[in-house]
């Protein structure tokens, strides 16, 4: 058929309605034939002949529509809509994507048929500009098809069709005063198109350049267009990164890109897209059995919901209809199960309490309440009975231009798995980047490595810094509880590197042993929605040899006390670790401990050269004095557990200890602990609490578990008198002080006395947690508008704001967002069966009260100890 045939046939239609019906049926038929692939894919000649016939018919029909159906009175919206969708389906069909063909095949098609995509694309552009005031009828419906057309990797076609976007912006802005519908649609469609394979960096550059050039001619629209371009560019960068790693073997890279998109969609208030990627991240965690991280991910969605009986806004078709209360309850059941598998029972208990509050005070379902409390009780028992290995943390630096932007020249803190060694973690890491080179140093590399085209990986172990929850400060806390916080809910990490400065004494290395410490601060607390977070802040400090000695002594005292606790609580432990620890301290043949400190620091020469260290010297002497009663308790315990074959070894250790004790008590005074036999708990052995007392200076409770704990804070109050170091408790003990109302404290030769508890039979050994002395940076709270509510309820993209309010103080690593919802099929069958019988009428929502007040146990032991200072000790 040539043009004359078409004209003759069209003139046979008597009325416009018949012609409209014919054109619409023809468009639907053509689109159906294009989509269903009438011919096999290798029948290229027949496919191209069909496409040539379609192209001629579409262009002829378009001319007819311009003549008959473009005026205001005769304008047919549906007809034009069908035309645009057919034209886009034609231009995007697989058989016309020449970039997928071999050069020879591509040249043959171009020589015989030309690039039909450009012809139809230019026709679509011309017709769009002829629509005039009718353009608004196709916004936002045509945004997706036009976007799909502009993503075709053909330069001239892109340059011709991208300006249509600016015309759409101008049209909607003139009609509505903004172009919000266009913006929402382009973001939604761009996500699907790029994930499906469309778009590249060149497209991003063209889109930015063309739209900004068009906006330069419209000064009133320029700021809004610039903001829109910045938004789309940021999304494209993240989507292209995500598509690059989507089929990557590295699950970690897929998770990182997914979280980058979460950040973006949260920041621009696209809750639906946010939830979509939440569940993609959850699925990735479940693949790797990261149940804790999967729980934190789902918890983000639960924070979108409220305890209301309103219907949810469906985010996914397969979740059905539920009320917000039902969906939140179902999510909590799933999250609690994940936390249980990840041994994060503290978080599970928090959610159980929130559910119990609803069952007891809102819906009055006591049967569900009883089941929930039983589960909660089991979690408490697990905390006290089940061993939870502490995971190691690793700092990983990705240096060089060979990495993708989300890794390039950045440092991340990774949370290792149970019993995972650094060597195993490093080997797994290197397997993900086979071309990367390993850096053997732990210092920050220079610009030459950062700017080179290669890939470098740096990996070393760091120590988490304990952050005591406010509800536990200055309260007696069992060892099983506090140990959990030493490696969880942590955001700061230390790496300490020994360096030698000044003259080196070959007989005493401690004189010149300085410590260079790097403190890493992550963007969020660990654990969280990932097993790693970027270290956004790194601070470098230096500890003097004397400060290093103080921290080492604190760490040693802590080790002795911890081991005594373990051996008293578990009679089955082998005796060898205790033997090696005690013998390494008391035996002069192997001892290199505080004897070296005495030679290095307790000299007249050092005191004269460093008068500012007077208080620190007293502190070190006090720690040495307190080590004696600890060693005595450990050796007494060792004597009861040692086998007869090792009795001579024990007797030699006792002899060495007697000599050491005599020397230390003469030099630094006497410190005494209650007899270990008196510390018997009336509770069953299964519930025995670890023995720990406030008289020991515990550096790990102040912020570090590494071999060289935290430097003393300059803001700490000075001691009352020089002799108060040896007469009072160590300064890290925050629950007792030298001026207590229940006892008398004097210095010199006087005794330090505290009141004994009258209830001796109910004694239990507890730890008194000190006030954390780290500086807390606070920010003024800003009142947020309702428009910002979605952003303000999560710290995903605003991690530095410390005024973010979270439901659980322990969940600082958790972003939480209020707004939309999503249904999930989960939860135990018995709970669901009970819930199904519940009458969930409309009920008021009551905020869960914060029940963080802890009651002190009646069995807290009150200690009696004596501190005698030798008359010869005068500083």
Coordinates of C-alpha atoms in Angstrom, one line a residue, residues 346-804:
X346 CA 17.5 -7.7 74.8
X347 CA 15.9 -6.3 71.6
X348 CA 13.4 -9.1 71.6
X349 CA 12.4 -8.3 75.2
X350 CA 11.8 -4.7 74.3
X351 CA 9.3 -5.7 71.6
X352 CA 7.7 -8.3 73.9
X353 CA 7.1 -5.5 76.4
X354 CA 5.5 -3.3 73.8
X355 CA 3.2 -6.1 72.7
X356 CA 2.4 -7.0 76.3
X357 CA 1.4 -3.3 76.9
X358 CA -1.1 -3.6 74.0
X359 CA -2.5 -6.9 75.1
X360 CA -2.9 -5.7 78.7
X361 CA -4.1 -2.2 78.4
X362 CA -5.5 -1.7 74.8
X363 CA -7.1 -4.9 73.6
X364 CA -7.3 -6.8 76.9
X365 CA -6.3 -10.2 75.4
X366 CA -4.9 -11.9 78.5
X367 CA -4.5 -15.2 76.7
X368 CA -2.1 -13.7 74.2
X369 CA -0.5 -11.7 77.1
X370 CA 0.3 -14.9 79.0
X371 CA 1.9 -16.5 75.9
X372 CA 4.0 -13.3 75.3
X373 CA 5.2 -13.1 78.9
X374 CA 6.2 -16.8 78.8
X375 CA 8.3 -16.1 75.8
X376 CA 9.7 -12.9 77.4
X377 CA 10.7 -14.9 80.5
X378 CA 12.5 -17.4 78.3
X379 CA 14.6 -14.6 76.8
X380 CA 15.6 -13.4 80.2
X381 CA 16.7 -16.9 81.1
X382 CA 18.7 -17.2 77.9
X383 CA 20.6 -14.0 78.8
X384 CA 21.7 -15.4 82.1
X385 CA 22.4 -19.0 81.0
X386 CA 23.5 -19.2 77.4
X387 CA 27.0 -18.2 76.3
X388 CA 27.1 -15.5 73.6
X389 CA 30.6 -15.3 72.0
X390 CA 31.7 -11.7 71.5
X391 CA 32.2 -11.0 67.8
X392 CA 35.4 -9.3 66.6
X393 CA 35.3 -6.0 64.8
X394 CA 37.5 -5.2 61.8
X395 CA 38.4 -1.9 60.1
X396 CA 38.5 -2.3 56.3
X397 CA 39.8 0.4 54.0
X398 CA 39.2 0.3 50.3
X399 CA 41.8 2.5 48.6
X400 CA 42.3 3.3 44.9
X401 CA 40.3 4.5 42.0
X402 CA 39.5 0.9 40.9
X403 CA 36.6 0.6 43.4
X404 CA 33.1 1.8 42.8
X405 CA 32.2 5.2 44.3
X406 CA 30.4 3.7 47.3
X407 CA 33.6 2.0 48.4
X408 CA 36.3 4.2 47.0
X409 CA 38.8 5.6 49.6
X410 CA 36.5 4.8 52.5
X411 CA 36.9 3.0 55.7
X412 CA 34.2 0.7 57.1
X413 CA 33.9 -1.1 60.5
X414 CA 32.7 -4.7 59.9
X415 CA 31.1 -6.9 62.6
X416 CA 32.6 -10.4 62.4
X417 CA 30.6 -13.6 62.9
X418 CA 30.9 -15.8 65.9
X419 CA 34.4 -17.2 66.3
X420 CA 35.5 -15.6 63.0
X421 CA 39.2 -14.9 63.0
X422 CA 40.7 -11.9 61.3
X423 CA 42.6 -14.2 58.9
X424 CA 39.4 -15.9 57.8
X425 CA 37.6 -12.6 57.4
X426 CA 40.4 -11.2 55.4
X427 CA 40.6 -14.2 53.1
X428 CA 36.8 -14.0 52.4
X429 CA 37.2 -10.2 51.8
X430 CA 40.1 -10.7 49.3
X431 CA 38.1 -13.4 47.4
X432 CA 35.5 -10.7 46.6
X433 CA 38.2 -8.5 45.1
X434 CA 40.6 -10.9 43.4
X435 CA 42.6 -8.1 41.8
X436 CA 43.0 -6.1 45.0
X437 CA 46.4 -5.8 46.7
X438 CA 46.6 -6.2 50.5
X439 CA 48.2 -3.4 52.5
X440 CA 50.3 -4.7 55.4
X441 CA 50.4 -1.4 57.3
X442 CA 47.7 -0.1 59.6
X443 CA 48.4 3.6 58.9
X444 CA 46.4 5.7 56.5
X445 CA 47.8 5.4 53.0
X446 CA 49.0 8.4 51.1
X447 CA 47.4 10.2 48.1
X448 CA 49.6 8.1 45.7
X449 CA 47.7 5.0 46.6
X450 CA 44.3 6.7 46.9
X451 CA 44.6 8.2 43.4
X452 CA 46.1 5.2 41.6
X453 CA 43.9 3.1 39.3
X454 CA 44.5 -0.1 41.2
X455 CA 42.6 -1.6 44.2
X456 CA 44.1 -1.8 47.7
X457 CA 42.6 -3.4 50.8
X458 CA 43.6 -2.7 54.4
X459 CA 42.2 -4.9 57.2
X460 CA 42.9 -4.9 60.9
X461 CA 41.1 -5.7 64.2
X462 CA 39.7 -2.8 66.3
X463 CA 38.2 -2.9 69.8
X464 CA 34.7 -1.7 70.5
X465 CA 34.2 1.0 73.1
X466 CA 31.5 0.3 75.6
X467 CA 28.7 2.7 75.9
X468 CA 26.7 2.1 79.1
X469 CA 22.9 2.5 78.7
X470 CA 21.7 5.2 81.0
X471 CA 19.4 2.9 82.8
X472 CA 22.3 0.8 83.9
X473 CA 24.6 3.5 85.2
X474 CA 25.4 3.4 89.0
X475 CA 23.5 0.2 89.4
X476 CA 24.5 -3.4 90.3
X477 CA 24.5 -5.3 87.1
X478 CA 25.4 -9.0 86.6
X479 CA 28.3 -9.9 84.5
X480 CA 26.2 -11.7 81.8
X481 CA 24.3 -8.5 81.2
X482 CA 27.2 -6.0 81.0
X483 CA 29.3 -8.3 78.8
X484 CA 26.6 -8.0 76.1
X485 CA 27.0 -4.3 75.9
X486 CA 30.8 -4.5 75.4
X487 CA 30.3 -5.7 71.8
X488 CA 26.7 -4.5 71.0
X489 CA 25.2 -1.1 70.6
X490 CA 28.7 0.3 69.9
X491 CA 29.6 3.2 67.6
X492 CA 33.2 4.0 68.6
X493 CA 36.2 1.7 68.1
X494 CA 39.8 1.9 69.1
X495 CA 43.0 0.8 67.3
X496 CA 46.2 1.2 69.4
X497 CA 49.6 1.0 67.9
X498 CA 52.8 1.1 70.1
X499 CA 55.6 3.4 69.0
X500 CA 58.9 4.2 70.5
X501 CA 59.9 7.8 71.2
X502 CA 63.0 9.3 72.8
X503 CA 66.0 7.3 74.1
X504 CA 65.4 3.6 74.3
X505 CA 66.4 1.7 77.4
X506 CA 67.3 -1.9 76.2
X507 CA 66.5 -3.2 79.7
X508 CA 63.1 -1.5 80.1
X509 CA 61.1 -0.9 77.0
X510 CA 58.2 0.7 78.9
X511 CA 60.2 4.0 79.4
X512 CA 59.8 4.8 75.7
X513 CA 56.7 2.9 74.8
X514 CA 54.1 5.4 73.6
X515 CA 50.7 4.5 72.2
X516 CA 49.2 6.0 69.1
X517 CA 45.4 5.5 69.2
X518 CA 42.9 6.0 66.4
X519 CA 39.3 6.2 67.4
X520 CA 36.8 5.3 64.6
X521 CA 33.2 6.6 64.9
X522 CA 30.7 4.9 62.6
X523 CA 27.7 6.5 61.0
X524 CA 25.3 4.2 63.0
X525 CA 25.6 1.8 65.9
X526 CA 26.5 -1.8 65.4
X527 CA 24.7 -4.2 65.0
X528 CA 22.2 -2.5 62.7
X529 CA 20.6 -3.0 59.3
X530 CA 24.1 -4.0 57.9
X531 CA 27.0 -5.9 59.4
X532 CA 29.2 -2.9 58.6
X533 CA 28.9 0.9 58.6
X534 CA 31.2 3.6 57.2
X535 CA 33.6 5.2 59.7
X536 CA 32.8 8.9 59.2
X537 CA 35.1 10.2 61.9
X538 CA 38.6 9.3 62.8
X539 CA 40.5 10.9 65.7
X540 CA 44.1 10.4 66.6
X541 CA 45.5 10.6 70.1
X542 CA 48.7 9.7 71.8
X543 CA 49.2 8.1 75.2
X544 CA 52.4 8.6 77.2
X545 CA 54.3 5.6 78.6
X546 CA 52.8 6.3 82.1
X547 CA 49.2 6.4 80.8
X548 CA 49.9 3.2 78.9
X549 CA 51.1 1.6 82.1
X550 CA 48.0 2.7 84.0
X551 CA 45.7 1.3 81.3
X552 CA 47.6 -2.0 81.1
X553 CA 47.3 -2.4 84.9
X554 CA 43.6 -1.7 84.7
X555 CA 43.2 -4.3 82.0
X556 CA 45.2 -6.9 83.9
X557 CA 43.1 -6.4 87.1
X558 CA 40.0 -6.8 85.0
X559 CA 41.3 -10.0 83.5
X560 CA 42.1 -11.5 86.9
X561 CA 38.6 -10.6 88.2
X562 CA 36.8 -11.8 85.2
X563 CA 38.6 -15.2 85.3
X564 CA 37.8 -15.6 89.1
X565 CA 34.2 -14.9 88.2
X566 CA 34.2 -17.6 85.5
X567 CA 35.9 -20.2 87.6
X568 CA 33.5 -19.7 90.5
X569 CA 30.5 -19.9 88.3
X570 CA 31.6 -23.0 86.3
X571 CA 33.4 -25.8 88.2
X572 CA 34.0 -27.7 84.9
X573 CA 36.4 -25.2 83.4
X574 CA 40.0 -26.4 82.9
X575 CA 42.5 -24.9 85.3
X576 CA 45.3 -24.2 82.8
X577 CA 44.2 -20.7 81.7
X578 CA 44.0 -19.5 85.3
X579 CA 47.4 -21.1 86.1
X580 CA 49.1 -19.3 83.2
X581 CA 47.5 -16.0 84.0
X582 CA 48.5 -16.0 87.7
X583 CA 51.9 -17.5 87.2
X584 CA 52.7 -14.9 84.5
X585 CA 52.2 -12.2 87.1
X586 CA 53.7 -13.5 90.3
X587 CA 56.7 -15.6 89.1
X588 CA 59.8 -13.4 88.8
X589 CA 61.2 -15.7 86.2
X590 CA 58.5 -14.7 83.7
X591 CA 57.1 -11.5 85.2
X592 CA 57.6 -8.4 83.2
X593 CA 54.7 -6.5 84.7
X594 CA 54.7 -3.7 87.3
X595 CA 58.3 -4.4 88.3
X596 CA 59.3 -2.7 85.0
X597 CA 56.9 0.2 85.8
X598 CA 58.6 0.7 89.1
X599 CA 62.0 1.1 87.5
X600 CA 60.6 3.3 84.8
X601 CA 58.4 5.7 86.7
X602 CA 58.9 5.4 90.5
X603 CA 62.2 7.2 90.5
X604 CA 63.2 10.6 91.8
X605 CA 64.5 11.5 88.4
X606 CA 61.1 10.9 86.7
X607 CA 59.2 12.8 89.4
X608 CA 61.4 15.8 88.9
X609 CA 61.2 15.7 85.1
X610 CA 57.4 15.2 85.1
X611 CA 55.8 17.0 88.0
X612 CA 52.5 17.1 86.1
X613 CA 52.3 13.3 86.4
X614 CA 52.1 13.2 90.2
X615 CA 48.4 12.2 90.3
X616 CA 49.0 9.5 87.6
X617 CA 51.9 8.0 89.6
X618 CA 49.6 7.7 92.6
X619 CA 47.0 6.1 90.4
X620 CA 49.5 3.5 89.1
X621 CA 50.6 2.7 92.7
X622 CA 47.0 2.3 93.8
X623 CA 46.3 -0.2 90.9
X624 CA 49.4 -2.2 91.8
X625 CA 48.3 -2.3 95.5
X626 CA 44.8 -3.5 94.4
X627 CA 46.3 -6.3 92.3
X628 CA 47.5 -8.1 95.4
X629 CA 44.2 -9.0 96.9
X630 CA 43.0 -10.1 93.5
X631 CA 45.9 -12.3 93.0
X632 CA 45.4 -13.7 96.5
X633 CA 41.8 -14.6 95.6
X634 CA 42.8 -16.2 92.4
X635 CA 45.6 -18.3 94.0
X636 CA 43.2 -19.4 96.8
X637 CA 40.7 -20.5 94.1
X638 CA 43.5 -22.2 92.2
X639 CA 44.6 -24.1 95.3
X640 CA 41.1 -25.6 95.6
X641 CA 40.9 -26.7 91.9
X642 CA 44.5 -27.7 91.1
X643 CA 45.2 -31.4 90.6
X644 CA 47.7 -33.2 92.8
X645 CA 50.1 -33.6 89.9
X646 CA 50.4 -29.8 89.7
X647 CA 50.6 -29.2 93.5
X648 CA 54.3 -28.4 93.4
X649 CA 53.6 -25.8 90.7
X650 CA 50.9 -24.3 92.9
X651 CA 53.2 -24.2 95.9
X652 CA 55.9 -22.4 94.1
X653 CA 53.3 -19.9 92.8
X654 CA 52.2 -19.4 96.4
X655 CA 55.7 -18.8 97.6
X656 CA 56.3 -16.2 94.8
X657 CA 53.1 -14.5 95.7
X658 CA 54.0 -14.2 99.4
X659 CA 57.2 -12.4 98.5
X660 CA 55.4 -10.2 96.0
X661 CA 52.7 -9.4 98.5
X662 CA 55.2 -8.5 101.2
X663 CA 57.0 -6.1 98.9
X664 CA 53.9 -4.4 97.5
X665 CA 52.2 -3.9 100.9
X666 CA 55.3 -2.4 102.3
X667 CA 55.7 0.0 99.3
X668 CA 52.0 0.9 98.5
X669 CA 49.9 -0.1 101.4
X670 CA 47.4 -2.9 102.1
X671 CA 44.1 -3.6 100.2
X672 CA 41.8 -6.3 101.5
X673 CA 38.9 -8.1 99.9
X674 CA 36.2 -10.1 101.8
X675 CA 36.9 -13.8 102.0
X676 CA 35.9 -15.5 98.8
X677 CA 34.1 -18.2 100.9
X678 CA 31.7 -15.5 102.2
X679 CA 30.5 -14.7 98.7
X680 CA 28.0 -17.5 98.4
X681 CA 24.7 -16.9 96.6
X682 CA 21.5 -18.3 98.0
X683 CA 20.3 -18.8 94.4
X684 CA 20.6 -22.1 92.6
X685 CA 23.8 -22.8 90.8
X686 CA 22.1 -22.2 87.4
X687 CA 21.3 -18.6 88.3
X688 CA 24.7 -17.9 90.0
X689 CA 25.8 -14.4 89.2
X690 CA 29.3 -13.5 88.5
X691 CA 31.4 -12.0 91.3
X692 CA 32.6 -8.5 90.6
X693 CA 33.0 -5.6 93.0
X694 CA 33.3 -1.9 92.8
X695 CA 36.7 -1.9 94.5
X696 CA 38.4 -2.8 91.2
X697 CA 39.2 -0.2 88.6
X698 CA 37.6 -1.6 85.3
X699 CA 38.9 0.2 82.3
X700 CA 36.6 -1.6 79.9
X701 CA 33.6 0.0 81.6
X702 CA 35.0 3.3 80.7
X703 CA 35.3 2.7 77.1
X704 CA 37.9 0.2 75.9
X705 CA 38.6 -3.5 75.9
X706 CA 41.9 -3.3 74.1
X707 CA 45.2 -4.0 75.7
X708 CA 45.8 -0.3 76.2
X709 CA 42.6 1.1 77.5
X710 CA 41.2 4.6 77.4
X711 CA 43.2 7.7 78.2
X712 CA 42.2 9.5 81.4
X713 CA 39.9 12.4 80.6
X714 CA 41.3 15.8 81.2
X715 CA 38.0 16.9 82.6
X716 CA 38.1 14.5 85.4
X717 CA 38.1 16.2 88.8
X718 CA 41.6 16.2 90.5
X719 CA 42.1 14.1 93.6
X720 CA 41.3 15.7 96.9
X721 CA 44.8 15.0 98.2
X722 CA 47.9 13.1 97.0
X723 CA 47.3 10.3 99.4
X724 CA 43.7 9.9 98.5
X725 CA 44.7 7.7 95.6
X726 CA 45.8 4.9 97.9
X727 CA 43.2 5.4 100.6
X728 CA 40.0 5.5 98.5
X729 CA 38.5 3.3 95.8
X730 CA 39.9 3.7 92.3
X731 CA 38.3 6.6 90.4
X732 CA 36.6 4.4 87.9
X733 CA 34.3 3.0 90.7
X734 CA 31.3 5.3 90.4
X735 CA 29.1 3.7 92.9
X736 CA 31.2 4.5 96.0
X737 CA 33.1 7.6 97.0
X738 CA 35.4 8.8 99.7
X739 CA 32.7 10.9 101.3
X740 CA 29.9 8.3 101.6
X741 CA 27.3 8.9 104.2
X742 CA 27.3 5.3 105.3
X743 CA 30.9 5.0 106.3
X744 CA 34.0 6.8 107.4
X745 CA 36.9 7.5 105.1
X746 CA 40.2 8.8 106.2
X747 CA 43.7 8.9 104.6
X748 CA 47.1 7.9 105.8
X749 CA 47.1 5.1 108.3
X750 CA 43.4 5.2 108.9
X751 CA 40.9 2.5 107.8
X752 CA 38.3 2.8 105.1
X753 CA 35.0 1.4 106.4
X754 CA 31.6 0.9 104.9
X755 CA 28.5 -0.4 106.5
X756 CA 27.9 -4.1 106.4
X757 CA 24.6 -5.4 105.2
X758 CA 22.5 -7.0 107.9
X759 CA 21.1 -9.4 105.4
X760 CA 24.2 -11.5 104.9
X761 CA 22.3 -14.5 103.9
X762 CA 21.0 -12.9 100.7
X763 CA 24.3 -11.7 99.4
X764 CA 25.0 -11.8 95.6
X765 CA 28.0 -10.6 93.8
X766 CA 27.3 -7.7 91.5
X767 CA 29.2 -5.1 89.5
X768 CA 28.7 -1.4 90.0
X769 CA 28.8 0.3 86.6
X770 CA 30.5 3.7 86.5
X771 CA 29.2 6.9 85.0
X772 CA 30.6 7.1 81.5
X773 CA 33.1 10.0 81.3
X774 CA 33.2 10.4 77.6
X775 CA 32.1 13.8 76.2
X776 CA 28.6 13.7 74.7
X777 CA 28.0 16.2 72.0
X778 CA 24.5 17.5 72.1
X779 CA 22.6 19.5 69.5
X780 CA 19.6 21.8 69.8
X781 CA 16.4 20.0 69.0
X782 CA 14.7 21.4 65.9
X783 CA 11.0 21.4 65.5
X784 CA 10.1 19.6 62.3
X785 CA 7.1 20.2 60.1
X786 CA 4.7 17.5 59.2
X787 CA 6.3 17.3 55.8
X788 CA 9.6 16.4 57.4
X789 CA 8.1 13.8 59.8
X790 CA 9.1 10.9 57.6
X791 CA 12.7 12.0 57.6
X792 CA 13.0 12.9 61.2
X793 CA 11.9 9.6 62.6
X794 CA 14.8 7.8 61.2
X795 CA 18.6 8.4 61.5
X796 CA 19.3 6.6 58.2
X797 CA 20.4 9.7 56.4
X798 CA 20.9 12.1 59.3
X799 CA 23.1 10.0 61.6
X800 CA 24.7 13.0 63.3
X801 CA 21.6 14.3 64.8
X802 CA 21.5 13.1 68.4
X803 CA 18.0 14.5 69.0
X804 CA 16.4 11.6 67.2

